[in-house]
Each structure stands twice: as C-alpha cells, then as structure tokens.
XYZ file of C-alpha atoms in Angstrom:
718
model
C 103.234 9.429 147.998
C 103.602 6.621 150.560
C 101.459 4.314 148.373
C 103.700 5.049 145.384
C 106.822 4.331 147.389
C 105.301 1.069 148.680
C 104.444 -0.049 145.143
C 107.942 0.846 143.996
C 109.451 -1.156 146.856
C 107.320 -4.205 145.999
C 108.386 -3.885 142.363
C 112.000 -3.649 143.462
C 111.778 -6.829 145.542
C 110.107 -8.730 142.713
C 112.637 -7.401 140.223
C 115.611 -8.441 142.319
C 114.406 -11.801 143.590
C 113.276 -12.705 140.105
C 116.794 -12.588 138.736
C 118.400 -15.972 138.141
C 120.968 -16.786 140.793
C 123.927 -19.147 140.825
C 125.420 -20.477 144.058
C 129.178 -20.395 144.639
C 130.537 -22.425 147.561
C 133.670 -24.125 148.794
C 136.431 -24.163 151.404
C 139.583 -22.101 151.981
C 142.667 -23.735 153.541
C 146.374 -23.017 153.882
C 149.177 -25.227 152.552
C 149.001 -27.348 155.719
C 145.327 -28.072 155.163
C 144.195 -25.845 158.043
C 141.003 -23.834 157.452
C 141.420 -20.087 156.939
C 138.726 -18.065 158.699
C 137.893 -14.548 157.550
C 139.220 -14.825 153.994
C 137.463 -12.624 151.431
C 136.014 -14.508 148.455
C 134.445 -12.465 145.671
C 133.762 -12.151 141.960
C 135.975 -9.406 140.576
C 134.159 -6.380 139.220
C 131.026 -7.040 141.302
C 129.784 -6.707 144.868
C 129.057 -10.443 145.106
C 131.144 -12.193 147.742
C 131.414 -13.624 151.246
C 133.867 -14.402 154.039
C 134.953 -17.884 155.095
C 133.752 -19.158 158.486
C 135.834 -20.820 161.216
C 135.811 -24.108 159.262
C 137.035 -22.312 156.124
C 133.721 -22.762 154.329
C 131.938 -20.064 152.350
C 128.832 -19.712 150.228
C 127.116 -16.919 148.329
C 124.882 -16.384 145.320
C 125.401 -14.329 142.190
C 123.399 -13.255 139.169
C 126.505 -13.364 136.969
C 126.508 -15.774 134.028
C 129.166 -17.236 131.764
C 132.860 -17.046 132.607
C 133.851 -14.968 135.652
C 137.005 -14.379 137.701
C 136.840 -15.450 141.335
C 139.250 -13.884 143.810
C 140.221 -14.815 147.363
C 142.535 -13.011 149.755
C 143.587 -12.906 153.369
C 146.165 -10.827 155.222
C 149.604 -12.432 154.977
C 148.687 -14.770 152.094
C 149.071 -14.520 148.335
C 145.945 -13.522 146.433
C 144.075 -16.327 144.674
C 142.463 -15.999 141.214
C 140.343 -18.453 139.252
C 138.711 -17.770 135.878
C 136.060 -20.321 134.962
C 132.356 -20.698 134.083
C 130.265 -19.655 137.057
C 128.186 -22.846 136.934
C 131.358 -24.841 137.711
C 132.018 -23.072 141.016
C 129.636 -24.984 143.250
C 132.320 -26.951 145.127
C 135.609 -25.080 145.173
C 138.801 -25.859 147.068
C 140.915 -22.730 147.489
C 144.502 -23.058 148.687
C 146.232 -19.936 150.040
C 150.012 -19.821 150.411
C 151.939 -17.521 152.755
C 153.241 -14.331 151.153
C 156.624 -13.022 152.270
C 156.255 -9.392 153.278
C 158.230 -6.704 151.546
C 159.939 -4.094 153.683
C 157.675 -1.266 152.539
C 154.617 -3.313 153.511
C 155.637 -4.160 157.064
C 157.047 -0.800 158.138
C 153.626 0.565 158.948
C 152.671 3.530 161.043
C 150.498 3.863 164.062
C 147.579 6.294 163.741
C 146.838 5.201 160.162
C 143.528 3.979 158.740
C 143.061 2.834 155.142
C 139.980 2.765 152.965
C 140.520 1.017 149.682
C 144.054 -0.303 149.631
C 143.380 -2.570 152.580
C 140.200 -3.839 150.977
C 140.081 -6.767 148.578
C 136.937 -5.675 146.756
C 138.062 -2.694 144.722
C 134.463 -1.664 144.075
C 133.982 -1.241 147.804
C 136.625 1.455 147.988
C 134.177 4.250 147.239
C 131.159 2.364 148.557
C 132.855 2.080 151.954
C 132.589 5.854 152.023
C 129.104 6.112 150.560
C 127.566 3.456 152.801
C 128.842 4.883 156.078
C 125.650 6.058 157.741
C 126.873 9.546 158.625
C 128.783 10.315 155.423
C 126.034 11.333 152.963
C 128.492 10.221 150.291
C 131.253 12.546 151.511
C 134.838 11.352 152.108
C 135.348 13.638 155.093
C 131.987 12.657 156.553
C 132.986 8.983 156.380
C 136.350 9.643 158.036
C 134.559 11.226 160.981
C 133.437 7.736 162.011
C 137.069 6.943 162.898
C 138.661 7.549 166.309
C 140.632 10.722 166.856
C 138.163 12.894 164.953
C 136.081 15.487 166.771
C 132.558 16.494 165.849
C 132.223 20.116 164.749
C 128.751 19.954 163.254
C 128.396 23.573 162.146
C 131.627 23.319 160.161
C 131.808 19.781 158.716
C 135.609 19.789 158.399
C 138.146 17.416 159.930
C 139.415 18.284 163.406
C 141.967 15.750 164.638
C 143.101 15.114 168.209
C 142.627 18.634 169.531
C 143.874 20.408 166.401
C 141.930 22.838 164.235
C 140.864 22.027 160.668
C 143.885 23.747 159.067
C 146.169 21.244 160.790
C 144.832 18.444 158.552
C 145.971 18.630 154.928
C 144.759 16.735 151.840
C 146.973 15.305 149.084
C 145.914 13.777 145.743
C 148.489 11.464 144.165
C 151.056 12.919 146.548
C 150.324 16.554 145.630
C 148.805 19.173 147.933
C 145.238 20.469 147.618
C 144.917 24.060 148.812
C 141.127 24.047 149.265
C 139.584 20.543 149.519
C 136.215 21.665 150.944
C 133.201 23.268 149.322
C 132.309 26.774 150.454
C 129.019 27.149 152.365
C 126.934 29.671 154.237
C 127.536 30.309 157.924
C 126.768 27.258 160.123
C 126.243 24.973 157.133
C 128.635 21.982 157.202
C 131.071 21.863 154.302
C 131.574 18.816 152.089
C 134.612 17.542 150.284
C 135.024 18.700 146.687
C 136.108 15.302 145.383
C 133.994 12.231 144.677
C 135.035 9.042 146.510
C 134.664 7.196 143.185
C 137.726 9.057 141.894
C 140.093 7.187 144.208
C 141.423 3.659 144.484
C 142.898 4.183 147.936
C 142.200 6.550 150.822
C 144.788 6.525 153.622
C 144.203 8.669 156.695
C 147.091 9.340 159.082
C 146.119 10.821 162.452
C 149.719 11.692 163.308
C 153.273 10.440 163.101
C 153.349 10.511 159.304
C 156.500 10.233 157.197
C 158.797 13.090 156.210
C 157.435 13.300 152.652
C 154.466 15.213 154.017
C 154.923 18.621 155.593
C 152.898 21.732 156.377
C 150.421 19.813 158.552
C 150.545 19.954 162.351
C 148.052 17.173 163.107
C 147.131 14.856 160.223
C 147.405 14.142 156.500
C 144.918 12.592 154.089
C 146.728 11.137 151.040
C 144.401 9.796 148.326
C 145.452 7.948 145.167
C 143.421 8.226 141.964
C 142.646 5.149 139.914
C 145.020 3.962 137.220
C 144.254 3.732 133.483
C 140.640 2.688 132.886
C 140.439 -0.743 131.292
C 137.138 -0.187 129.516
C 134.921 2.555 128.128
C 131.991 3.479 130.360
C 129.452 6.209 130.979
C 126.919 7.057 133.643
C 124.463 9.615 134.943
C 123.034 10.483 138.351
C 120.169 12.610 139.547
C 118.339 13.557 142.734
C 116.063 16.381 143.941
C 119.266 18.279 144.789
C 121.546 17.579 141.862
C 122.145 16.049 138.457
C 125.296 14.961 136.720
C 127.051 12.529 134.487
C 130.300 11.519 132.918
C 132.372 8.631 131.741
C 135.684 7.252 130.541
C 137.005 6.455 127.096
C 139.613 3.694 127.138
C 142.365 3.528 124.554
C 145.064 0.899 124.128
C 147.398 2.325 126.795
C 145.517 5.339 128.091
C 142.116 6.643 129.119
C 140.294 9.960 129.295
C 137.650 10.554 131.969
C 135.320 13.458 132.697
C 132.502 14.199 135.084
C 130.174 17.139 135.751
C 127.611 17.757 138.513
C 125.171 20.590 139.155
C 123.645 21.140 142.603
C 120.682 23.429 143.310
C 118.885 23.489 146.674
C 115.896 25.509 145.430
C 113.491 22.562 145.267
C 114.821 21.000 148.456
C 114.402 24.235 150.435
C 110.820 24.606 149.204
C 109.887 21.112 150.355
C 112.017 21.106 153.525
C 112.807 24.709 154.531
C 115.748 25.434 156.812
C 116.312 28.290 159.273
C 117.684 30.675 156.652
C 115.953 33.159 154.369
C 117.329 32.502 150.895
C 117.033 35.030 148.102
C 119.007 32.720 145.815
C 119.508 29.221 147.251
C 122.830 27.435 147.210
C 124.016 26.436 143.719
C 127.194 24.670 142.670
C 128.672 23.561 139.350
C 131.540 21.063 139.595
C 133.485 19.635 136.669
C 136.552 17.405 136.597
C 138.598 15.525 134.018
C 141.600 13.222 134.047
C 143.899 11.814 131.398
C 145.981 8.743 132.279
C 148.496 6.890 130.156
C 151.178 4.286 130.650
C 154.721 5.454 129.953
C 156.974 2.700 128.734
C 156.681 -0.633 130.483
C 156.838 0.644 134.071
C 155.476 4.168 134.217
C 152.178 6.011 134.412
C 151.355 9.670 133.784
C 148.219 11.313 135.205
C 146.790 14.755 134.490
C 143.809 15.778 136.622
C 141.896 19.050 136.626
C 138.856 20.230 138.581
C 136.731 23.373 138.663
C 133.964 24.396 141.068
C 131.726 27.460 141.095
C 129.500 28.061 144.099
C 127.044 30.921 144.565
C 124.114 31.917 146.767
C 122.344 34.971 148.214
C 121.071 34.787 151.771
C 119.029 37.461 153.540
C 120.957 37.967 156.756
C 119.841 39.771 159.908
C 122.514 40.234 162.598
C 120.429 41.306 165.578
C 123.204 40.694 168.116
C 125.387 43.347 166.462
C 122.461 45.642 165.562
C 123.352 45.437 161.868
C 120.467 46.133 159.448
C 119.186 43.277 157.323
C 121.207 42.699 154.167
C 121.381 40.293 151.214
C 124.662 38.505 151.797
C 126.025 37.320 148.433
C 128.833 34.785 147.967
C 130.536 33.515 144.845
C 133.563 31.231 144.776
C 135.592 29.927 141.837
C 137.923 27.069 142.734
C 140.492 25.667 140.280
C 142.812 22.692 140.765
C 145.337 21.107 138.382
C 147.475 18.068 139.185
C 150.074 16.326 136.988
C 152.182 13.362 138.150
C 154.588 10.881 136.611
C 155.569 7.635 138.330
C 158.067 5.255 136.808
C 160.591 2.572 137.703
C 164.045 2.102 136.219
C 165.586 -1.195 135.190
C 167.432 -1.168 138.512
C 164.129 -0.996 140.446
C 164.513 2.637 141.432
C 161.088 4.262 141.805
C 160.870 7.844 140.540
C 158.076 10.370 141.083
C 157.608 13.855 139.631
C 154.588 16.037 140.335
C 153.183 19.537 139.942
C 149.898 20.873 141.317
C 148.302 24.292 141.085
C 145.406 25.717 143.080
C 143.557 29.005 142.686
C 140.599 30.080 144.823
C 138.706 33.348 144.278
C 136.071 34.390 146.832
C 133.777 37.387 146.403
C 131.470 38.515 149.236
C 128.973 41.301 148.598
C 127.003 42.921 151.422
C 129.475 41.121 153.670
C 129.113 43.215 156.836
C 126.768 45.945 155.654
C 124.554 46.529 152.649
C 126.623 47.560 149.580
C 130.078 46.740 150.958
C 132.295 44.048 149.375
C 135.163 41.745 150.287
C 137.404 39.957 147.770
C 139.831 37.220 148.767
C 142.146 35.328 146.392
C 144.570 32.502 147.186
C 146.899 30.585 144.907
C 149.508 27.879 145.302
C 151.979 25.997 143.119
C 153.333 22.732 144.546
C 156.315 20.956 142.932
C 157.781 17.623 144.051
C 160.364 15.044 143.001
C 160.994 11.783 144.876
C 163.205 8.695 144.609
C 162.686 5.327 146.345
C 164.921 2.271 146.277
C 165.682 -0.890 148.222
C 169.414 -0.387 148.750
C 170.070 -3.783 150.353
C 167.740 -6.416 151.809
C 166.240 -4.893 154.934
C 166.944 -1.256 154.045
C 164.780 1.033 151.912
C 165.629 4.652 151.139
C 163.180 7.360 150.091
C 164.311 10.905 149.427
C 163.048 13.934 147.581
C 162.569 17.682 147.283
C 159.548 19.943 147.006
C 158.582 23.597 146.808
C 155.476 25.616 147.658
C 154.887 28.999 145.997
C 151.941 30.772 147.604
C 150.077 34.025 147.255
C 147.170 35.708 149.054
C 145.294 38.987 148.741
C 142.251 40.364 150.585
C 140.513 43.634 149.658
C 137.610 45.251 151.534
C 135.475 48.137 150.226
C 133.022 49.954 152.465
C 129.443 50.907 151.587
C 130.734 53.864 149.533
C 133.219 51.545 147.789
C 136.209 53.165 149.464
C 139.077 50.675 149.782
C 139.590 50.300 153.532
C 141.759 47.184 153.442
C 144.245 45.712 150.988
C 146.318 42.943 152.545
C 148.529 40.627 150.557
C 151.398 38.223 151.018
C 153.551 36.146 148.671
C 156.182 33.668 149.768
C 158.005 30.465 148.870
C 158.803 27.420 150.960
C 161.420 24.841 149.969
C 161.977 21.419 151.522
C 164.139 18.312 151.225
C 163.296 15.045 152.936
C 164.824 11.628 153.506
C 163.183 8.508 154.893
C 165.095 5.408 156.047
C 163.202 2.153 156.617
C 165.256 -0.557 158.311
C 164.644 -4.129 159.448
C 166.558 -4.390 162.747
C 165.574 -7.905 163.818
C 162.959 -10.413 162.707
C 159.687 -8.628 163.407
C 161.380 -5.379 164.508
C 161.391 -2.431 162.094
C 162.516 1.155 162.476
C 162.084 4.346 160.527
C 164.385 7.333 160.894
C 163.541 10.315 158.740
C 164.157 14.005 158.518
C 162.756 17.024 156.714
C 164.576 20.313 156.207
C 162.523 23.381 155.257
C 163.419 26.931 154.328
C 160.641 29.515 154.686
C 161.376 32.563 152.545
C 158.781 34.570 154.482
C 160.802 34.448 157.718
C 164.219 33.603 156.202
C 164.381 30.669 158.627
C 165.530 27.043 158.342
C 163.620 24.338 160.207
C 164.572 20.697 160.720
C 161.911 18.048 161.437
C 163.333 14.762 162.771
C 160.925 11.821 162.959
C 161.533 8.353 164.428
C 159.330 5.275 164.722
C 159.840 1.750 166.042
C 157.479 -1.106 165.166
C 157.215 -4.661 166.378
C 155.082 -6.975 164.237
C 153.990 -10.502 165.028
C 151.549 -12.548 162.941
C 148.495 -10.666 164.172
C 149.877 -8.198 166.713
C 151.676 -4.885 166.342
C 153.164 -2.344 168.743
C 154.355 1.061 167.528
C 156.123 4.008 169.119
C 156.525 7.310 167.265
C 158.158 10.641 167.948
C 158.263 13.483 165.464
C 158.335 17.238 164.976
C 156.051 18.962 162.460
C 155.954 22.512 161.107
C 153.225 24.542 159.403
C 153.003 28.109 158.159
C 150.321 30.256 159.833
C 147.177 30.962 157.855
C 147.583 33.412 154.986
C 145.153 35.820 156.641
C 147.510 35.985 159.639
C 150.613 36.484 157.493
C 148.897 39.323 155.621
C 147.845 41.063 158.851
C 150.159 43.202 161.026
C 152.749 40.906 162.640
C 156.230 40.776 164.129
C 158.773 37.943 163.916
C 156.254 35.390 162.704
C 157.619 31.848 162.460
C 156.246 28.469 161.471
C 154.077 26.807 164.113
C 155.430 23.604 165.671
C 153.741 20.424 166.888
C 155.768 17.647 168.518
C 154.038 14.237 168.478
C 154.469 11.397 170.966
C 152.436 8.308 170.020
C 152.284 4.808 171.477
C 149.889 2.299 169.929
C 149.033 -1.371 169.721
C 146.712 -3.347 167.471
C 145.544 -6.926 167.120
C 143.952 -8.241 163.929
C 142.660 -11.770 163.557
C 140.101 -13.333 161.245
C 138.427 -10.126 160.193
C 138.463 -8.475 163.619
C 140.635 -5.537 164.573
C 141.305 -4.003 167.978
C 143.402 -0.850 168.056
C 144.363 1.429 170.947
C 146.623 4.482 170.943
C 147.679 7.154 173.362
C 149.222 10.432 172.246
C 150.589 13.756 173.384
C 151.087 16.834 171.189
C 153.096 19.864 172.279
C 152.416 23.092 170.351
C 154.890 25.960 170.091
C 155.180 29.202 168.112
C 151.419 29.465 167.537
C 150.122 32.795 166.257
C 149.085 35.031 169.165
C 147.391 38.426 168.851
C 149.004 40.907 171.241
C 148.045 44.592 171.060
C 146.520 44.064 167.596
C 149.757 42.568 166.241
C 150.419 38.863 165.658
C 153.473 37.243 167.259
C 154.710 33.630 167.304
C 154.390 33.477 171.096
C 151.483 31.055 171.402
C 151.704 27.520 172.737
C 149.490 24.626 173.727
C 149.077 20.911 174.296
C 146.720 18.100 173.375
C 146.683 14.690 175.053
C 144.376 11.711 174.921
C 143.761 8.202 173.715
C 141.715 6.416 171.036
C 140.148 2.949 171.067
C 138.817 1.253 167.944
C 137.200 -2.116 167.262
C 135.922 -3.450 163.938
C 134.412 -6.798 162.989
C 133.673 -8.057 159.488
C 133.191 -11.801 160.061
C 131.306 -12.621 163.285
C 127.871 -12.101 161.751
C 127.349 -12.957 158.063
C 126.818 -9.865 155.875
C 127.446 -7.496 158.827
C 130.407 -5.142 159.171
C 130.558 -2.777 162.112
C 132.994 -0.705 164.136
C 132.984 1.047 167.486
C 135.323 3.854 168.496
C 135.920 6.100 171.484
C 138.253 9.076 171.793
C 139.280 11.100 174.813
C 140.990 14.449 174.348
C 142.272 17.109 176.723
C 143.423 20.169 174.782
C 144.380 23.703 175.728
C 146.213 26.484 173.945
C 147.120 30.143 174.056
C 146.739 31.437 170.505
C 144.916 33.866 168.228
C 142.994 36.315 170.475
C 142.981 34.125 173.612
C 144.078 36.201 176.661
C 144.790 33.055 178.720
C 145.465 29.390 177.954
C 142.080 27.774 177.334
C 140.376 24.823 175.706
C 139.791 25.727 172.032
C 136.163 26.171 171.031
C 136.245 23.242 168.592
C 137.537 20.642 171.086
C 135.188 18.210 172.835
C 136.559 15.901 175.525
C 134.615 12.733 174.673
C 133.697 11.393 171.225
C 132.112 7.988 170.612
C 130.740 6.375 167.469
C 129.180 3.123 166.384
C 128.837 2.410 162.684
C 127.420 -0.662 160.992
C 126.665 -1.899 157.502
C 124.459 -4.905 156.736
C 123.830 -6.570 153.387
C 120.470 -8.170 152.576
C 121.318 -10.672 149.802
C 117.733 -11.398 148.799
C 117.026 -7.698 148.268
C 120.495 -6.742 147.005
C 120.400 -3.950 149.568
C 122.944 -2.446 151.939
C 121.801 -0.682 155.120
C 124.184 1.596 156.988
C 123.695 3.129 160.429
C 125.968 5.437 162.428
C 125.450 6.726 165.958
C 127.608 9.664 167.033
C 128.035 11.131 170.508
C 130.212 14.055 171.569
C 130.390 15.762 174.920
C 129.560 19.446 175.000
C 132.083 21.900 173.604
C 133.333 24.925 175.532
C 132.348 28.506 174.761
C 132.675 31.971 176.264
C 129.765 33.559 178.102
C 130.579 37.251 178.793
C 127.914 37.260 181.515
C 130.165 34.986 183.618
C 133.615 35.400 185.080
C 136.545 33.964 183.170
C 137.283 33.529 179.484
C 136.259 30.099 178.136
C 133.849 29.555 180.999
C 130.854 27.477 179.838
C 130.103 24.049 178.373
C 127.374 23.397 175.803
C 125.019 20.416 175.907
C 126.129 17.067 174.509
C 125.839 16.237 170.820
C 123.969 13.183 169.549
C 122.997 12.059 166.064
C 121.599 8.878 164.522
C 122.251 8.647 160.775
C 121.245 5.949 158.299
C 121.310 5.095 154.623
C 120.045 2.437 152.238
C 121.723 1.383 149.009
C 119.489 -0.603 146.640
C 121.295 -2.487 143.877
C 118.294 -2.272 141.565
C 120.155 -3.918 138.693
C 123.701 -4.286 137.465
C 123.420 -0.806 135.984
C 121.263 1.028 138.540
C 121.900 1.932 142.178
C 119.345 3.775 144.310
C 120.861 5.529 147.319
C 118.932 7.121 150.192
C 120.164 8.661 153.426
C 118.920 10.593 156.419
C 121.097 12.561 158.805
C 120.009 13.004 162.430
C 116.904 10.847 162.126
C 115.591 11.813 165.569
C 115.617 15.515 164.671
C 117.537 16.412 167.823
C 118.410 20.109 167.934
C 122.148 20.100 168.524
C 123.903 23.330 169.440
C 127.551 24.289 169.067
C 128.108 27.000 171.632
C 126.651 30.512 171.695
C 127.291 33.876 170.078
C 126.875 37.038 172.127
C 126.383 40.727 171.462
C 129.595 42.791 171.790
C 127.904 45.197 174.226
C 125.489 44.621 177.144
C 121.871 45.785 177.020
C 120.208 48.290 179.353
C 120.175 45.668 182.122
C 123.872 44.934 181.769
C 123.262 41.549 180.133
C 125.016 40.348 177.002
C 122.318 38.884 174.776
C 123.229 35.594 173.120
C 121.962 33.094 170.567
C 122.859 29.410 170.140
C 125.016 28.330 167.225
C 123.006 25.747 165.276
C 123.239 24.062 161.914
C 120.889 25.410 159.258
C 118.623 22.352 159.635
C 118.198 19.596 162.226
C 118.207 16.746 159.719
C 118.970 16.158 156.083
C 117.344 13.769 153.608
C 118.766 12.557 150.337
C 117.661 10.193 147.582
C 119.611 9.689 144.389
C 119.764 7.355 141.418
C 123.054 6.332 139.799
C 122.815 4.725 136.368
C 125.625 3.066 134.446
C 124.912 3.529 130.731
C 127.867 1.485 129.589
C 130.282 -0.563 131.656
C 131.877 -3.983 131.571
C 131.515 -4.315 135.357
C 128.364 -4.631 137.400
C 127.402 -1.897 139.891
C 130.023 0.463 138.506
C 128.711 4.011 138.881
C 132.105 5.684 138.682
C 133.045 7.895 135.747
C 136.746 7.241 136.399
C-alpha cells in the first residue's frame, strides 16, 4: 500500500511539474504612484494568483493559455480587470484608484466574520472552508477555528460565547433553516447538511446582529447561494465513505443545478473500527436542487430544495442504568424548501420576498428498551418581506415583516406498544423590523433598529431595541453595540408541562476594535450577555424563571501577506458563563462551556506541486461536569482538550482535485465529562464512565472530478 501511494505521489509530481507554465509579473500602485502592498492579483476562474509585496511587486505562474482575465483588488480601492493573452502579462503595471464607500458597506458590525464576500478569489469561498485543517469539508467545522466558538467535540455543533447550540441559527438567502445539522448516533459529532460549494458568501455574526434576524439569543449564520450559473458543468466525487455527483445546466437567463451524495460507513468501520457495535452502519442519502433565473433587468428568483435520509442500527448496552442490550434504530427524513425573489425598482428601492419550509421526521426504535419506539416530527414555515432604500445621502432605511408557523409532536410507545406519551404544540410568531443606518460625521456611523414580535403561544408582545456606533478610519475601526434578543424555548419544552412560559431574553453588550493593514488583521472584542426568562424545571413543570450571564473577550490575528503562499490565523477566547435553567437546582456553569479556547490555523500553497496544506491546532480547557460522589452540583472539571488536524489538497489537473484530511493526528483520547449511574452501588459509589467521541481520529480521502466546466478547479455543482 505504501509503495503504491509513493508511486502515485511521484506520478503526481511529474504530472504537475510537467505542465507548461507561464509567468505573470508586474507592480501595483495607487494614483499617486505609491506601491500598494497586500493587493490580491489573480486569474479569474482559477486558483492562480499572488499578493503584492511592500514594493508593490508580484509574480506567479499559471498553466492557463490563450486569453485570460486578470483581476486585482485591495480594500478601499476599485477592482481592476484586464483581459488579454496570457503571454503578454510578463510586465504589468496595475493602477488602483480609491473607491468611495457606500453607506451600507461602511456601517459594519463588530463580532462579524466573513468567508467569501470579503475574498477576491470567488473560487476560494468554498475552499476556505474545505482547506481549514479541522473542518473535514464542513462549514460548521471551519467556523470553529474562529474566536468566540467553544469546542464541544462529542456534539460538533456551534456553541457561541457561553450559549448553547440552539442559540445560533442558520439562514440561507435570508430564510431560516430549522435543522441545519445531520443527525448522528450518541457522541458522534454532527456535520452541516449543506455543501460549502453551494454558497458565494458565508457571514458569521457572533452577536450584535441587525433587527432582520430574530429567534437567536447568541449568533446568526447567514449564507447566500450563488447567482445564475454562467456555464453548463458537471462533476462527480467519490471516497471510501461516499460517492456523489451533479451539475448545472445554464440557459440564457437562468440555470438549473442538482447534486446527490450517498454516504455509507460500512467499509470505513471495517478498516478503522470505532468504539460502537454497529448492526447497520451509518448511511445517508442527500439530494439538493436549485433553479435560478433573472427577473427583468434587476431581479433574481431562486428556488432551492434539499432532502436528506439518515439511518443506522447500533447495538447499545447501557450498563450504568442496568438496561439490557438493545438494537437502537434511528431513521430521519429531513426536507427543506426555500424560494426567494430579490429585485430593485427604477427608484433604487431594493425589495425582497421569501418563503421557506422545513419538515423533520425522526423515528427511534428500541430507544430506551427493546421493542419500544419514539416518533418526533417538527415543521416550520417562514415567510418574509423586506424593503431597503437610501432615503437621502447618509441615511439608509431597511424595514420588513416576517412570520414563523411552527409545529411539533412527540409520541412514545412502550415495549407493549402502549402509547405512554403524546406531546404536541403548534404556534405562530409574527414580527416587524426596522433598521436605520446613519452617517453622523465623517468616519462616524450609527445604527438604530428595532424588532417587534408577537408570540401567539404566550399572547405576548416583545420589543427588541438594538443600537450600534462605529468609528472607521482608513485601517482602524472601533465599535460599540447594545441590543436585546428574544428566542422561543425549544419545542420539546413547550410541549411538556409548563406554566406562564415566555420567550427567553439575551441582552448583549459588545465593545470591539480592529486594525487591518496590508493583508494583516488584528481584532479584539469584549462582551457581556445577560440572560433572562430561561426555561427552568421546578417540581416537574417548566417556568420562565431561569437566568444567567456570560462574559469574556476574544482576540484574533490573521496574516495573508508576510510569508508568500502562507495564510494563517491565531485566536484566543476567554469565557465565564453561569446560568440557572433546565433542571439546574443552583446557578452553575453549563456543561458545554469551557473557560479557555485557543486555535492556530494555517494554509500553505506549494506552487510547484499545485498543493495546499492546511493545519489547525485546537486547545480548550476542561469542561465542567457533575460528580454525584462529591458535594455540590456542577463540582468537577474534566481534563483539557487538544487536537492537531491537517489536510492536503492536490490540484491534480484543472479537472481533478484530490483531498485528504486527518482529524486528531496524535490520537489523543479527549473526554467530555462523565456520565454516572442514577443509583449508587453496594459500596455507596455512583459508577461513572467518560463521555468520548466514537473514535479518537478520523481519516478521509476523496477525489473530485469536473467532467465539464469552463473554469479550472471548479468542483461545484452549483
């Protein structure tokens, strides 16, 4: 096996270095003739490019031939484009002129990170995600390399600044996604349902977000799908875990895209067994399609649909609870439909209309005992309309309305198939929002917004005021944000016995500063979140009497220009969280919150080999847990978490990409607290077992092949 891999690697090197290469070089200056350091220069539709040095000079090689389009960009300057034969680009002089900022561009928020829209190379939007060492090609895994996120390895979901995973909500083209994660077995980290190649921009707000977004106490993840495909393309991918394919058909003003993937861990588990006994290993079928068309001269309509089916059977032995061995069976069907229309009138009024539907059906057989069953169904309809317009120079208004219609039902049958539980809830939530962006003084911008919600479940009105103040210099920014955010409790809580339940509240206080210069970014933020009206279980009945707090700070540094071909970032987050909620008898640190989180992530490009290498190191201090053998409630701290993750992306040819990754290379056995028996043994000791992921490390190798595309290294079906 090793000999075969070595021969393949030698062939790969010969194949890549044998391709004819053309050198592109030149200098980038501003209108005053001063060199521009850190500008991005690239050939559109490819991964070929470089950054200018401190003298403004740049140089890189490409295998492209004939006529190409060269692009150059830098923050605060107008984009540059040149279409010419590639053999005439050996000595270029690129002149960048200052671009006057529009109001909507400069009124930025603290606590926001962008993947895609802030990048010049559009092809790197998805590859930024894929080539993050710890991501394994998952959007949520890549976002965990950012500050403010907390490592919950047995779960895999986003936990932001002391909040649980429900407090972070996902939106596609402005519309809510009810269930963005794949379903997994216990202690197996979940992955996002959506491919990063579907999106042209991924914006992640860690707090202080605008009034358009509600029903999220901590963070929002808005993602924008790509516009109409300009060319017809098709591709396939395969690995020992999965196989799939898809493509796009481009018409004159529209395009139709589709993609399907099948995942089966049978072979992988045979070669690299995990800690579980599988009767039927994890299988998943995922299909998605999108139709996009321009509407008139200024509009675009998008219709996106996705379906996932996941199933597995795991032999489960719960020795702590003295439950006999059983074959735990899970099947989930997850449907999502999203339709949006964006247009602009002749008077430059931007209009948006959207509708999104989600339906998730979960079936658990042998859930607690052999021959019992548990069925859980959730559905949601989200409707939204929005208007945006620059009223006068220096003032932009955004306003809109939306509605959520939700339903939930959970049914449990015992081993004799007697219905012991049938809980359900249906409710509507209506909201109106307004957002005012104002230029107060040169470099000083303010945002005053409000959101009014009516929750039919509690017959209550809630008002969410939000205010931000930003000062922007050429490279420096200071932001201060205050805002109030509401979110309905989980459907399982609303369906359970309760009294006077209300929406939970989080009040954000954020102060941040950032400095960006020549491809380097330093960002620091401090925050405080006050929680009120959290669900609290008192005498087996839920009340809205819980409360809590979360305070801390984040530091982030990234550098894309100091070392040629190297991009890296370093982040550190400190968090001090405590809350009284759910079944907590006293105010305590939640089980998912770790005080210290640090990460270092880097990506290096080897031009001669056409290869990207990504590495991520993650550290998290030990999380709290409850040991019933000790006094107190949350009374113990687990050992620290550490993981070293890496990946390699080989650009084998313009149509073939080989991707490999390894999670937790060192094989360190990380633990995430302990579970204990409900009753003590004969010696009065509560027996416990550590909570661990199903495997210490994870290996992946996959091949992505573009069967037809007008762009090099384009493995996206959309």
